[in-house]
XYZ file of C-alpha atoms in Angstrom:
293
model
C -5.897 -19.834 -14.320
C -7.989 -19.910 -11.153
C -11.127 -17.786 -10.635
C -10.421 -14.231 -9.547
C -11.955 -14.071 -6.124
C -8.929 -14.460 -3.869
C -8.688 -10.817 -2.959
C -12.445 -10.605 -2.825
C -12.611 -13.389 -0.281
C -9.715 -11.943 1.650
C -11.221 -8.464 1.852
C -14.881 -9.427 2.132
C -17.235 -8.495 4.991
C -21.653 -7.924 4.471
C -24.905 -10.003 4.567
C -28.679 -10.571 4.202
C -30.319 -11.264 0.824
C -28.548 -8.230 -0.587
C -25.762 -6.940 1.633
C -22.760 -4.699 1.759
C -19.538 -6.704 2.182
C -18.778 -4.846 5.408
C -21.479 -6.947 7.096
C -19.777 -10.296 6.359
C -17.123 -12.123 8.344
C -14.869 -14.909 7.050
C -14.603 -17.897 9.414
C -13.253 -21.345 8.576
C -13.535 -20.680 4.855
C -17.178 -19.510 4.913
C -18.774 -16.080 5.124
C -21.150 -15.332 7.978
C -23.716 -12.633 8.555
C -22.383 -10.618 11.486
C -25.918 -9.678 12.564
C -27.159 -13.246 13.147
C -24.023 -15.417 13.039
C -25.385 -17.622 10.227
C -23.688 -18.537 6.910
C -24.667 -15.912 4.377
C -26.885 -16.663 1.373
C -27.700 -13.962 -1.119
C -25.951 -11.235 -3.059
C -23.140 -9.126 -1.584
C -21.578 -6.013 -3.046
C -18.744 -3.561 -2.424
C -18.692 0.145 -3.323
C -16.029 2.519 -4.561
C -15.307 5.577 -2.429
C -17.526 7.634 -4.736
C -20.498 5.377 -3.909
C -20.716 3.507 -7.222
C -20.686 -0.294 -7.220
C -17.265 -1.929 -7.458
C -18.255 -5.617 -7.498
C -20.952 -8.108 -6.534
C -21.354 -11.865 -6.220
C -23.898 -14.493 -5.220
C -23.365 -16.584 -2.059
C -24.960 -19.835 -0.940
C -24.641 -21.015 2.679
C -21.473 -18.999 3.167
C -19.698 -19.943 -0.077
C -19.295 -17.788 -3.168
C -21.027 -19.127 -6.282
C -18.901 -18.615 -9.370
C -16.868 -15.413 -9.221
C -17.280 -11.681 -8.740
C -18.653 -9.327 -11.359
C -16.639 -6.093 -11.442
C -17.796 -2.634 -12.541
C -16.063 0.605 -13.393
C -17.134 3.908 -11.861
C -19.720 4.394 -14.627
C -21.453 1.066 -13.947
C -20.098 -0.842 -16.952
C -18.933 -4.430 -16.413
C -15.155 -4.795 -16.517
C -12.870 -7.792 -16.244
C -9.761 -8.374 -14.124
C -6.663 -7.120 -15.920
C -3.061 -8.254 -15.845
C -1.328 -5.375 -14.067
C 1.602 -5.673 -16.469
C -0.736 -4.870 -19.392
C -1.881 -1.541 -17.935
C -0.293 1.726 -18.997
C 1.405 3.834 -16.322
C 1.532 7.636 -16.646
C 1.646 10.535 -14.218
C 1.440 8.295 -11.169
C -1.670 6.394 -12.349
C -2.585 3.179 -14.153
C -4.684 3.391 -17.325
C -6.449 0.802 -19.438
C -4.044 -0.279 -22.185
C -3.873 2.172 -25.097
C -6.501 4.372 -23.452
C -6.821 7.666 -21.591
C -9.310 6.046 -19.196
C -8.074 5.521 -15.634
C -8.157 1.889 -14.533
C -10.828 0.782 -12.070
C -11.269 -2.733 -10.672
C -9.148 -5.798 -9.998
C -5.611 -6.208 -11.329
C -3.509 -9.340 -11.007
C -0.041 -10.709 -11.644
C 1.050 -14.226 -12.548
C 3.876 -16.651 -11.973
C 5.864 -17.647 -15.048
C 3.836 -20.868 -15.066
C 0.561 -18.917 -15.272
C -0.903 -19.138 -11.767
C -2.052 -15.916 -10.105
C 0.673 -14.481 -7.866
C -1.138 -11.388 -6.534
C -4.316 -9.346 -6.766
C -5.009 -5.703 -5.949
C -7.875 -3.245 -6.352
C -7.611 0.066 -8.219
C -9.746 3.186 -8.064
C -9.094 6.299 -10.165
C -5.976 4.577 -11.491
C -4.471 4.189 -8.020
C -4.136 1.227 -5.672
C -6.694 1.078 -2.855
C -5.806 -1.254 -0.006
C -2.931 -3.713 0.074
C -1.713 -6.301 -2.402
C -2.781 -9.865 -1.606
C -0.228 -12.525 -2.560
C -0.895 -16.171 -3.428
C 0.909 -19.479 -3.568
C 0.675 -21.479 -6.777
C -2.141 -23.604 -5.319
C -4.279 -20.470 -4.872
C -3.916 -20.206 -1.098
C -3.005 -16.835 0.386
C 0.740 -16.590 0.860
C 1.841 -16.222 4.470
C 4.651 -13.773 5.276
C 8.130 -15.311 5.549
C 11.200 -14.193 7.485
C 13.067 -11.714 5.292
C 16.307 -13.393 6.411
C 15.209 -16.577 4.600
C 15.431 -14.868 1.217
C 18.581 -15.587 -0.767
C 20.277 -12.863 -2.789
C 21.719 -13.868 -6.155
C 23.299 -10.798 -7.655
C 20.774 -8.023 -7.061
C 17.745 -10.341 -6.978
C 16.038 -12.004 -3.982
C 14.749 -15.579 -4.179
C 13.235 -18.186 -1.930
C 15.674 -21.057 -1.637
C 13.427 -23.500 -3.500
C 12.261 -21.111 -6.242
C 13.888 -20.091 -9.547
C 11.712 -16.946 -9.719
C 12.368 -13.580 -8.017
C 10.433 -13.444 -4.761
C 6.938 -11.959 -4.727
C 5.094 -11.797 -1.427
C 5.040 -10.501 2.147
C 7.972 -10.631 4.588
C 8.570 -9.861 8.252
C 11.300 -9.955 10.886
C 11.327 -10.097 14.696
C 13.482 -8.696 17.464
C 15.144 -11.144 19.862
C 12.417 -10.375 22.424
C 9.755 -11.547 19.945
C 8.414 -8.113 19.049
C 7.925 -7.401 15.368
C 10.859 -5.581 13.741
C 9.490 -5.033 10.227
C 6.848 -6.074 7.730
C 6.409 -5.331 4.059
C 6.235 -6.988 0.670
C 8.257 -7.554 -2.467
C 7.098 -7.800 -6.047
C 9.584 -9.511 -8.353
C 12.317 -8.971 -5.733
C 11.833 -5.215 -5.283
C 10.041 -3.468 -2.435
C 6.446 -2.640 -3.265
C 3.605 -1.292 -1.156
C 3.527 -0.295 2.500
C 6.403 -1.118 4.868
C 6.549 -0.726 8.648
C 9.466 -0.888 11.095
C 9.343 -0.923 14.907
C 11.747 -0.317 17.779
C 12.382 -3.358 19.991
C 9.943 -1.931 22.571
C 7.077 -2.157 20.068
C 6.930 1.561 19.281
C 6.717 2.397 15.552
C 10.005 3.563 14.028
C 9.210 4.036 10.322
C 6.283 3.821 7.924
C 6.982 4.148 4.216
C 5.753 3.153 0.793
C 7.431 1.793 -2.327
C 6.334 1.366 -5.911
C 8.418 -0.672 -8.354
C 11.350 -0.484 -5.935
C 11.222 3.318 -5.621
C 10.108 5.306 -2.606
C 6.629 6.564 -3.442
C 3.946 7.980 -1.192
C 3.722 8.761 2.504
C 6.893 8.592 4.630
C 7.101 8.933 8.425
C 9.673 8.265 11.148
C 9.365 8.384 14.944
C 11.735 9.046 17.827
C 12.099 6.129 20.265
C 9.934 8.044 22.754
C 6.947 7.640 20.412
C 6.873 11.219 19.102
C 6.950 11.923 15.380
C 10.395 12.732 13.948
C 9.884 13.154 10.179
C 6.844 13.338 7.915
C 6.734 13.845 4.153
C 6.148 12.127 0.835
C 7.991 10.775 -2.181
C 7.026 10.665 -5.841
C 8.909 8.144 -7.978
C 11.878 8.025 -5.608
C 12.198 11.781 -5.007
C 11.077 13.935 -2.080
C 8.048 15.986 -3.063
C 5.859 18.439 -1.181
C 6.127 19.514 2.452
C 8.622 17.761 4.726
C 8.395 18.421 8.462
C 10.982 17.508 11.123
C 10.638 17.504 14.925
C 13.045 17.399 17.857
C 12.634 14.456 20.318
C 10.829 16.885 22.634
C 8.060 17.365 20.059
C 9.203 20.880 19.192
C 9.185 21.537 15.446
C 12.738 21.621 14.024
C 12.255 22.562 10.352
C 9.848 22.613 7.407
C 11.195 22.123 3.894
C 9.270 22.482 0.634
C 10.539 20.127 -2.070
C 9.760 19.317 -5.666
C 11.231 16.338 -7.507
C 13.969 16.025 -4.879
C 15.006 19.692 -4.978
C 14.394 22.358 -2.361
C 11.746 24.588 -3.922
C 9.841 27.071 -1.816
C 10.029 28.220 1.762
C 12.336 26.562 4.305
C 11.993 27.390 7.994
C 14.106 26.212 10.941
C 13.670 26.604 14.702
C 15.912 26.270 17.741
C 15.053 23.644 20.351
C 13.420 26.334 22.500
C 10.967 27.157 19.688
C 12.654 30.384 18.607
C 12.971 30.924 14.848
C 16.449 30.132 13.469
C 16.107 30.887 9.738
C 13.540 31.601 7.039
C 14.723 31.232 3.426
C 13.115 30.693 0.020
C 14.699 28.271 -2.435
C 14.398 27.612 -6.138
C 16.039 24.511 -7.598
C 18.100 24.086 -4.425
C 19.436 27.676 -4.525
C 18.423 30.445 -2.061
C 16.480 33.320 -3.651
C 15.168 36.602 -2.322
C 15.509 37.733 1.264
C 17.361 35.542 3.786
C 16.455 35.830 7.448
C 18.521 34.454 10.359
C 18.073 34.677 14.126
C 20.355 33.909 17.079
C 19.331 32.231 20.331
């Protein structure tokens, strides 16, 4: 299997003798110091959000020497892990057979053993986007979603016997982007975006293992927000807010595991309150309040 620095190279950016990755820039396959424009030589590192070191590597004239060394949040050296080997509980990934949240680089493989994707984890959760690879180790470019072939419930590339893993996109007839996202083993995974044909955003949503999971937003075609909320494992969870095309708030719904739980408020288009009701397991409880325009 190839060395695990694909995602590192893809995400990298710092320089000097010892530099933060944010100071590096990838150009023509080499990493340059953004302060002087020269190929970087020395050690570069990246930090977790809590300030502890995530990884480091040695560079010589712009090229990485060997591979990255990864660390957990306590400073101990860790090694890239097959994502399929990690335990999943309560919305987080854990080291196998452990109560310790996974930190560091996770990867997936093709059936033939080559790395198919890499992604970074912090506190057991994905940070950043998945990076997908071809079998030769090059970063996989997005393909038109219309080029995928459906056999039963599974999506394939025409020339591949394996379910499709990688990024996709589609365009409107005027050339503007219609959508972009990614699949993992034929199911939606990660962040997806959709746009109106005028280039305005229409939807932003997240999937995990084919289920809606994470932030969800939709916009009216005038550019104003229409819906905002979140999913957990395919079910609406938390506060969901809806707006009229004018920007006036339409309703706020509290949900838990797909059920209305908590306070629900609705407004007329003129901003006047329409109703105020508390719910438990989808059923109204307590005092109901209604207003007329």
